[in-house]
Short mmCIF file of C-alpha atoms in Angstrom, two decimals:
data_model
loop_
_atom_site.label_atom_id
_atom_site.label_comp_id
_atom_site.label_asym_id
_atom_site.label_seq_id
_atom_site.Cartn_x
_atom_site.Cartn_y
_atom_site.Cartn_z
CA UNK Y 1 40.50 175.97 114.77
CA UNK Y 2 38.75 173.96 117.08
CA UNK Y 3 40.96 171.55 119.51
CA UNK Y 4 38.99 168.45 119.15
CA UNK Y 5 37.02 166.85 115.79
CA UNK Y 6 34.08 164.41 116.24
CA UNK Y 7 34.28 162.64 112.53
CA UNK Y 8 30.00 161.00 112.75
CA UNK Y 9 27.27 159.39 110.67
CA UNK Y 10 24.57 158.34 112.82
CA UNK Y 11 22.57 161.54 113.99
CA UNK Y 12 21.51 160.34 117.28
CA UNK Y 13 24.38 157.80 118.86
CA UNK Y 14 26.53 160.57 120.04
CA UNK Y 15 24.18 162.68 121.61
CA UNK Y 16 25.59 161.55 125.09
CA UNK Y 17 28.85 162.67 124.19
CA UNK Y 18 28.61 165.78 122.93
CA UNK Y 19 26.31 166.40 125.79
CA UNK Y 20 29.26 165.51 128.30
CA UNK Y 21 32.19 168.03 126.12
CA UNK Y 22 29.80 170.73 126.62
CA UNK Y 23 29.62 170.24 130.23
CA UNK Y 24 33.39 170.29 130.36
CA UNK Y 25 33.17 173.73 128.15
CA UNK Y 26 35.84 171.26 125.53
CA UNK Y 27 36.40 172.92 122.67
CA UNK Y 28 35.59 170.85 119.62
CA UNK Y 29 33.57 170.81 116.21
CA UNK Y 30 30.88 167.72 115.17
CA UNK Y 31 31.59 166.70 111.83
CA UNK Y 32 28.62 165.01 109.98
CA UNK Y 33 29.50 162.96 106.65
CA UNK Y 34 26.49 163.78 105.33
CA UNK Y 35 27.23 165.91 102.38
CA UNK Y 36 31.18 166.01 103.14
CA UNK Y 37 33.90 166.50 101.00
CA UNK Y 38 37.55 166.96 100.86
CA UNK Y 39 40.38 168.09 98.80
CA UNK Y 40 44.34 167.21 99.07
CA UNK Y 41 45.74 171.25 99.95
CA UNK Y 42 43.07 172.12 103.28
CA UNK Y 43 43.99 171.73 106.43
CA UNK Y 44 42.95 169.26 108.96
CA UNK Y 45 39.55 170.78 111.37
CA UNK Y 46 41.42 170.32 114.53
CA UNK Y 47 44.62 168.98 115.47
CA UNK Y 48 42.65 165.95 117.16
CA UNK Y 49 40.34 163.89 115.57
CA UNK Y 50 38.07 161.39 116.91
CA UNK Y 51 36.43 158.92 114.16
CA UNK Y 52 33.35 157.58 115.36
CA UNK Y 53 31.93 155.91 112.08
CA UNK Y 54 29.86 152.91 112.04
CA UNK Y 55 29.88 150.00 110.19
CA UNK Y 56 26.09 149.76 110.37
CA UNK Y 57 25.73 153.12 108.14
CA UNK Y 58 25.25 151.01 105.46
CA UNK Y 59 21.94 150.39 106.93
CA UNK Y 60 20.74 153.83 106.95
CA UNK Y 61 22.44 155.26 103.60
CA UNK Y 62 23.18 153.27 100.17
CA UNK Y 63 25.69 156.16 99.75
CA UNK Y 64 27.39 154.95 102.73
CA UNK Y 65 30.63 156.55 104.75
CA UNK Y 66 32.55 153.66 105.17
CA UNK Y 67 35.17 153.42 102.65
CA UNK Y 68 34.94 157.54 102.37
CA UNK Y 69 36.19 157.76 105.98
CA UNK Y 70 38.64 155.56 105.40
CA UNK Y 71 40.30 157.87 102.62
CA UNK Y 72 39.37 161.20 104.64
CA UNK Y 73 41.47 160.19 107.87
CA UNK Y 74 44.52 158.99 106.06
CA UNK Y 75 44.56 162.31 104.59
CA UNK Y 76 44.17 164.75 107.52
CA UNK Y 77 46.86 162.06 109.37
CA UNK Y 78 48.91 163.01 106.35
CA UNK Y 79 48.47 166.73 107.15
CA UNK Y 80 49.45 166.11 110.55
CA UNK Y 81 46.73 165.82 112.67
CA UNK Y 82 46.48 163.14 115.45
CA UNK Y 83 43.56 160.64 114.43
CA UNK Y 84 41.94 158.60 117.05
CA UNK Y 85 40.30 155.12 115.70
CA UNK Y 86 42.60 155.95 112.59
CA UNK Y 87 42.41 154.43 109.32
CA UNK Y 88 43.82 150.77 110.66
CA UNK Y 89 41.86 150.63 113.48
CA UNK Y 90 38.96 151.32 110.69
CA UNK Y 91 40.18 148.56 108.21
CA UNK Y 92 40.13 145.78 110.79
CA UNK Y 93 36.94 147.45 112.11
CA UNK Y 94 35.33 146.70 108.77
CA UNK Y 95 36.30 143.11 108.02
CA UNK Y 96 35.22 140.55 110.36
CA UNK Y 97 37.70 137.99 108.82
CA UNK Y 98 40.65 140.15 109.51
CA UNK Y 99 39.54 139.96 113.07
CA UNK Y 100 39.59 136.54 113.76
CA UNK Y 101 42.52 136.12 111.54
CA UNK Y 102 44.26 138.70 113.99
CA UNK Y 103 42.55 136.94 116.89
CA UNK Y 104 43.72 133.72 116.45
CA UNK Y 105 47.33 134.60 115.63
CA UNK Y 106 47.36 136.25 118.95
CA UNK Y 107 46.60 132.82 120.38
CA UNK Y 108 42.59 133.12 121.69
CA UNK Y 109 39.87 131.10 120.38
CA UNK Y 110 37.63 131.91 117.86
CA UNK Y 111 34.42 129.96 116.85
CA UNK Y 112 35.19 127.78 114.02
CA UNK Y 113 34.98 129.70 111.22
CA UNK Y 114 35.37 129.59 106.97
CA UNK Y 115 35.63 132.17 104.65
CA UNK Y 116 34.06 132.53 101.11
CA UNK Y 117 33.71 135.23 98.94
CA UNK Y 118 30.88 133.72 96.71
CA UNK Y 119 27.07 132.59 98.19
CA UNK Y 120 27.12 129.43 96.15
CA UNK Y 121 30.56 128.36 97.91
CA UNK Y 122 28.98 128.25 101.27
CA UNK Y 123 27.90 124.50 100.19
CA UNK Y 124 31.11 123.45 99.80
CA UNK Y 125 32.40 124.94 102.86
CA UNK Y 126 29.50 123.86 105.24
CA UNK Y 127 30.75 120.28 104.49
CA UNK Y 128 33.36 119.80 107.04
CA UNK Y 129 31.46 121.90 109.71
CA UNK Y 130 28.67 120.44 111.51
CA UNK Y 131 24.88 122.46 111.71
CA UNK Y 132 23.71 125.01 113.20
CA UNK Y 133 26.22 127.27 111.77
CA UNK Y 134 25.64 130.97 110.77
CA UNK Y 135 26.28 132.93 108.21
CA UNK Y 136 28.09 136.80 108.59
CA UNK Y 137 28.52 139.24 106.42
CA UNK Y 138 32.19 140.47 106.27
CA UNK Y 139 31.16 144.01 106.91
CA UNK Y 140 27.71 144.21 109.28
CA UNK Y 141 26.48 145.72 112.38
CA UNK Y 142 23.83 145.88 114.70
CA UNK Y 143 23.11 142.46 113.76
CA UNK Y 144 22.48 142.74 110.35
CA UNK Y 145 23.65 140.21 107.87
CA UNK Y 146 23.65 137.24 110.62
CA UNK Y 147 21.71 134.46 109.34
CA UNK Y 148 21.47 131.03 111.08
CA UNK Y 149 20.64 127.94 109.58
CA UNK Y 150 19.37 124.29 111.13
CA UNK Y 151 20.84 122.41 107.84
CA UNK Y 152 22.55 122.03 104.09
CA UNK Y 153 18.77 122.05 102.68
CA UNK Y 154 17.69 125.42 104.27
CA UNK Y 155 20.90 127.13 103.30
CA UNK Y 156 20.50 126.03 100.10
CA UNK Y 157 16.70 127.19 99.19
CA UNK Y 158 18.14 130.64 101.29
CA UNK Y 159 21.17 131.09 97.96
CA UNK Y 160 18.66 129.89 95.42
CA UNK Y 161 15.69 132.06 96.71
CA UNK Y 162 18.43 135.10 97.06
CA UNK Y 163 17.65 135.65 100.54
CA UNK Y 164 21.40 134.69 102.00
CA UNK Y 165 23.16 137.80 103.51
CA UNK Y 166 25.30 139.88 101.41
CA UNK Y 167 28.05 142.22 102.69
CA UNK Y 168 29.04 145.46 100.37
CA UNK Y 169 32.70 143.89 100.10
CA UNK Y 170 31.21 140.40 98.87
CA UNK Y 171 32.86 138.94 101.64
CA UNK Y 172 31.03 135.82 104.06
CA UNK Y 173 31.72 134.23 107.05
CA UNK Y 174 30.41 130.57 107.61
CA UNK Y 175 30.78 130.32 111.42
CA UNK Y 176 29.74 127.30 113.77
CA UNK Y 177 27.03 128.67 116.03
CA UNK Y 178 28.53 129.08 119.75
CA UNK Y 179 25.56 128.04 122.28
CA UNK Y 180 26.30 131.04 124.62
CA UNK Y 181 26.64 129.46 128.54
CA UNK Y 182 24.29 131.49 130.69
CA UNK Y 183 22.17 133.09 127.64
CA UNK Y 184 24.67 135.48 127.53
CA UNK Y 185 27.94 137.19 125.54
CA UNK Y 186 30.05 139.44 126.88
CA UNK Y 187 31.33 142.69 125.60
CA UNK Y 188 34.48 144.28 127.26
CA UNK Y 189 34.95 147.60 126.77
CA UNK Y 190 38.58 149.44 126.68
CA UNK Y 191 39.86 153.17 126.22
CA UNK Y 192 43.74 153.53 125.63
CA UNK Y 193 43.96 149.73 125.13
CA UNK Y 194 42.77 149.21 128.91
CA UNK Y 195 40.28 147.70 130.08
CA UNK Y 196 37.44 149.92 131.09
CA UNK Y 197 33.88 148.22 132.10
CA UNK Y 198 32.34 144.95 130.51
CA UNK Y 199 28.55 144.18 130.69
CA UNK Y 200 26.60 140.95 129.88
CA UNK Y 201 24.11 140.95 127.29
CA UNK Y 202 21.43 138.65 126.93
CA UNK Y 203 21.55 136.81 123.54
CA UNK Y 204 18.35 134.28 122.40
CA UNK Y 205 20.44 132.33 119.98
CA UNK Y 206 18.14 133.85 116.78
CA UNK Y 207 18.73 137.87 117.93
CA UNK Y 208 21.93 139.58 116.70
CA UNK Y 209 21.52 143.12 117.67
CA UNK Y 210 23.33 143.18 120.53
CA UNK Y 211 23.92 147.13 120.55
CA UNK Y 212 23.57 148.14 123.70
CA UNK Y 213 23.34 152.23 123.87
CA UNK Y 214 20.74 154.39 124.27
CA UNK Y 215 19.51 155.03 120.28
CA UNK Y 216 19.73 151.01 120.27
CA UNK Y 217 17.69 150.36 123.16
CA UNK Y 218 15.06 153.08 122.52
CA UNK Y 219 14.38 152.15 118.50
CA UNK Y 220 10.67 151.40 117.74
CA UNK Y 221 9.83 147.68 117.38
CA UNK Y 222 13.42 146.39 118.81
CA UNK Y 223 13.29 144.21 121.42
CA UNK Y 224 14.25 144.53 124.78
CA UNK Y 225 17.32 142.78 126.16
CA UNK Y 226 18.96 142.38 129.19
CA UNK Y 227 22.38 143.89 130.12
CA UNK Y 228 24.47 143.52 133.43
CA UNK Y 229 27.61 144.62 134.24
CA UNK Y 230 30.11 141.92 135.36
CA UNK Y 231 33.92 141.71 136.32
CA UNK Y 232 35.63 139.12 133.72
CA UNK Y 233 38.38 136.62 134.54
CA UNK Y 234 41.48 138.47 134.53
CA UNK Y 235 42.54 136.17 131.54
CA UNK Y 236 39.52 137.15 129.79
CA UNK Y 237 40.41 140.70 130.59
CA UNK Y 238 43.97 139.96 129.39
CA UNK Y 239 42.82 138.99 126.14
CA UNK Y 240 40.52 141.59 125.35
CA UNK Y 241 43.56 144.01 126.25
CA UNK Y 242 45.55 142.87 123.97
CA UNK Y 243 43.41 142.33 120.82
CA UNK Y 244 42.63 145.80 121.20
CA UNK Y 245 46.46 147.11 121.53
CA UNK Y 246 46.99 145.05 118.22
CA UNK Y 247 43.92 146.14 116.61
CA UNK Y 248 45.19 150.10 117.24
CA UNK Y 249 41.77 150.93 119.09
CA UNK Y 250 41.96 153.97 121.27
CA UNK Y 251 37.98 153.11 121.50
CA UNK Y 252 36.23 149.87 121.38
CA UNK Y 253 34.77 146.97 122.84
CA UNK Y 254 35.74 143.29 122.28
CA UNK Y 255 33.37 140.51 122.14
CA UNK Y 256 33.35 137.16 123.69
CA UNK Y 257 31.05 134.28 124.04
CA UNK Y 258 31.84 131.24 126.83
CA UNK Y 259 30.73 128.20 124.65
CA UNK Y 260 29.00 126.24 127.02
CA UNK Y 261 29.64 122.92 125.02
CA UNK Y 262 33.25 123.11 126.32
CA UNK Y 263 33.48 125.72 128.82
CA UNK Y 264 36.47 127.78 126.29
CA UNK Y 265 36.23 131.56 126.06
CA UNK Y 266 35.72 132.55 122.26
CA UNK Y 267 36.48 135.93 121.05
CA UNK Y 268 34.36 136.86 117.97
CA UNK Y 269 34.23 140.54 117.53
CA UNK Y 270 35.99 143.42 117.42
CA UNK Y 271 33.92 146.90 117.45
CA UNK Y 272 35.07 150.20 117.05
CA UNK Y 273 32.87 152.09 117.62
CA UNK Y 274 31.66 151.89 121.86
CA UNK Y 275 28.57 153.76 122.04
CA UNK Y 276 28.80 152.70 125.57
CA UNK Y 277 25.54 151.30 127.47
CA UNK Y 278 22.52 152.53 127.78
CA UNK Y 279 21.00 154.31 131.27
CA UNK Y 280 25.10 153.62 132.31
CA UNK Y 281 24.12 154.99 135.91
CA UNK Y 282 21.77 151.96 136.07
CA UNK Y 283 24.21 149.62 134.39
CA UNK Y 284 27.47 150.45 136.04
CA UNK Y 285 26.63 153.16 138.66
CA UNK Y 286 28.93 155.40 137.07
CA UNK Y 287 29.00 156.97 133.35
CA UNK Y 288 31.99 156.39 131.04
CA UNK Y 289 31.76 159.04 129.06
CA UNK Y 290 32.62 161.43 131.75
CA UNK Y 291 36.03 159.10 131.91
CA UNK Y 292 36.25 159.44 128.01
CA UNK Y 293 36.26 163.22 128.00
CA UNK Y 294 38.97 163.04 130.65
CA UNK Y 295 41.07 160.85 128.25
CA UNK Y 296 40.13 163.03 125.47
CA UNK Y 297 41.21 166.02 127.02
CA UNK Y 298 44.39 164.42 128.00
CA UNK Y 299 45.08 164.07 124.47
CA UNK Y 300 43.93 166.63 123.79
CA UNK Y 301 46.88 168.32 125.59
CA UNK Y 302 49.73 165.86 123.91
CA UNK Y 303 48.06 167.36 120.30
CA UNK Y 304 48.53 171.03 121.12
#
């Protein structure tokens, strides 16, 4: 039995880490979902196990992992292995409403934000909330299902023509559209619940794929956008600590957007999965993932 699991859908995203485990001669087995099954008597693969399942598989795979994973990693948890990104760290990870709802009891701000589980509701809601406001699917990523709208009339022809988003749990967000202060949002990285690097990335307004690793940057047709690496408030950093502690994230980033008609720090986003940025050497001058595999290993040790 291997030491380490790597639980994966997207064939490309982890290349960089696997990459780095070899270097440090770790001992550990990838894990695609493709084609992946399970029963209730077989051991866990390893007594660690790192989920790295995105919420954008969707995307790439009607079939998709999401709610699969979910099952798979309370069960080898209930067999006794040590799951990292476990099965509430993936429930919060795939509802959008659950993180502001956690957000906002913790005390931050949030954009203003209403909750519907039916299109033709939206009407209704958008009443009391004043335009441009977008509309989120529940469960996304990279950007998709993020419309925004100018007015009542455009949102309307958008349910009648069918062309609102949809999220495979039926579940939208009506959110006021944050102008972002400096063309930017920021997204703070943390490992163990700590805060580990943060980066700026440019945001247009109309552009909502704000992934920021390699496979990301280097897709065909997307976009280039600009990233920088930055030092938040310590408040800011504070923050971001804490929704991730509460969350359960070993691994993730935390997302924030300075609204520049008011100056207030809003935290919108809660992602599970840090692929980490791309060209990090550039970026940061220094690569994370090296500092990952030293955590990893570390628990690597408590498992054994």
């Amino acid at each position: 039995m291997a030491s380490l699991a790597i639980l994966y859908e997207h064939p490309l995203w982890f290349q960089p880490l696997f990459h780095a485990l070899d270097r440090r001669s770790v001992d550990y087995v990838p894990i695609s979902l493709t084609d992946h099954c399970f029963d209730f008597t077989s051991p866990p693969p390893a007594p660690l196990i790192f989920n790295r399942v995105a919420q954008s598989g969707f995307l790439r795979e009607p079939e998709h992992p999401i709610f699969y994973t979910a099952a798979l990693l309370d069960q080898w948890r209930r067999m006794g292995a040590v799951v990292l990104n476990g099965p509430e760290a993936l429930a919060l990870d795939s509802s959008k409403a659950r993180q502001l709802s956690l957000i906002a009891a913790l005390g931050h701000a949030i954009p203003q934000t209403r909750v519907v589980h039916r299109a033709r509701d939206l009407v209704a809601a958008a009443q009391v909330m004043d335009f441009p406001l977008l509309v989120k699917a529940n469960i996304g990523g990279s950007g998709a299902g993020i419309v925004r709208y100018s007015s009542t009339d455009e949102m309307i022809r958008s349910i009648d023509d069918d062309s609102i988003p949809t999220s495979i749990d039926k579940v939208l967000l009506l959110q006021d559209y944050v102008p972002p202060r400096g063309g930017v949002i920021t997204r703070i990285e943390t490992m163990g619940g700590r805060f580990l690097y943060a980066i700026e990335v440019e945001s247009s307004g109309d552009n909502f794929d704000l992934c920021p690793a390699d496979a990301c940057v280097s897709a065909p047709g997307r976009k280039a956008i600009a990233m920088t690496s930055v030092t938040p408030a310590p408040d800011v950093i504070a923050a971001a600590e804490q929704i991730a502690q509460a969350v359960g994230l070993d691994i993730g980033g935390v997302e924030m957007v300075v609204d520049d008609r008011d100056g207030i720090s809003r935290f919108y986003d809660v992602n599970a999965l840090s692929n980490f940025v791309a060209k990090p050497l550039e970026v940061l001058g220094w690569d994370p993932h090296e500092r990952l595999v030293d955590w990893i290993m570390a628990r690597i040790e408590e498992s054994a």
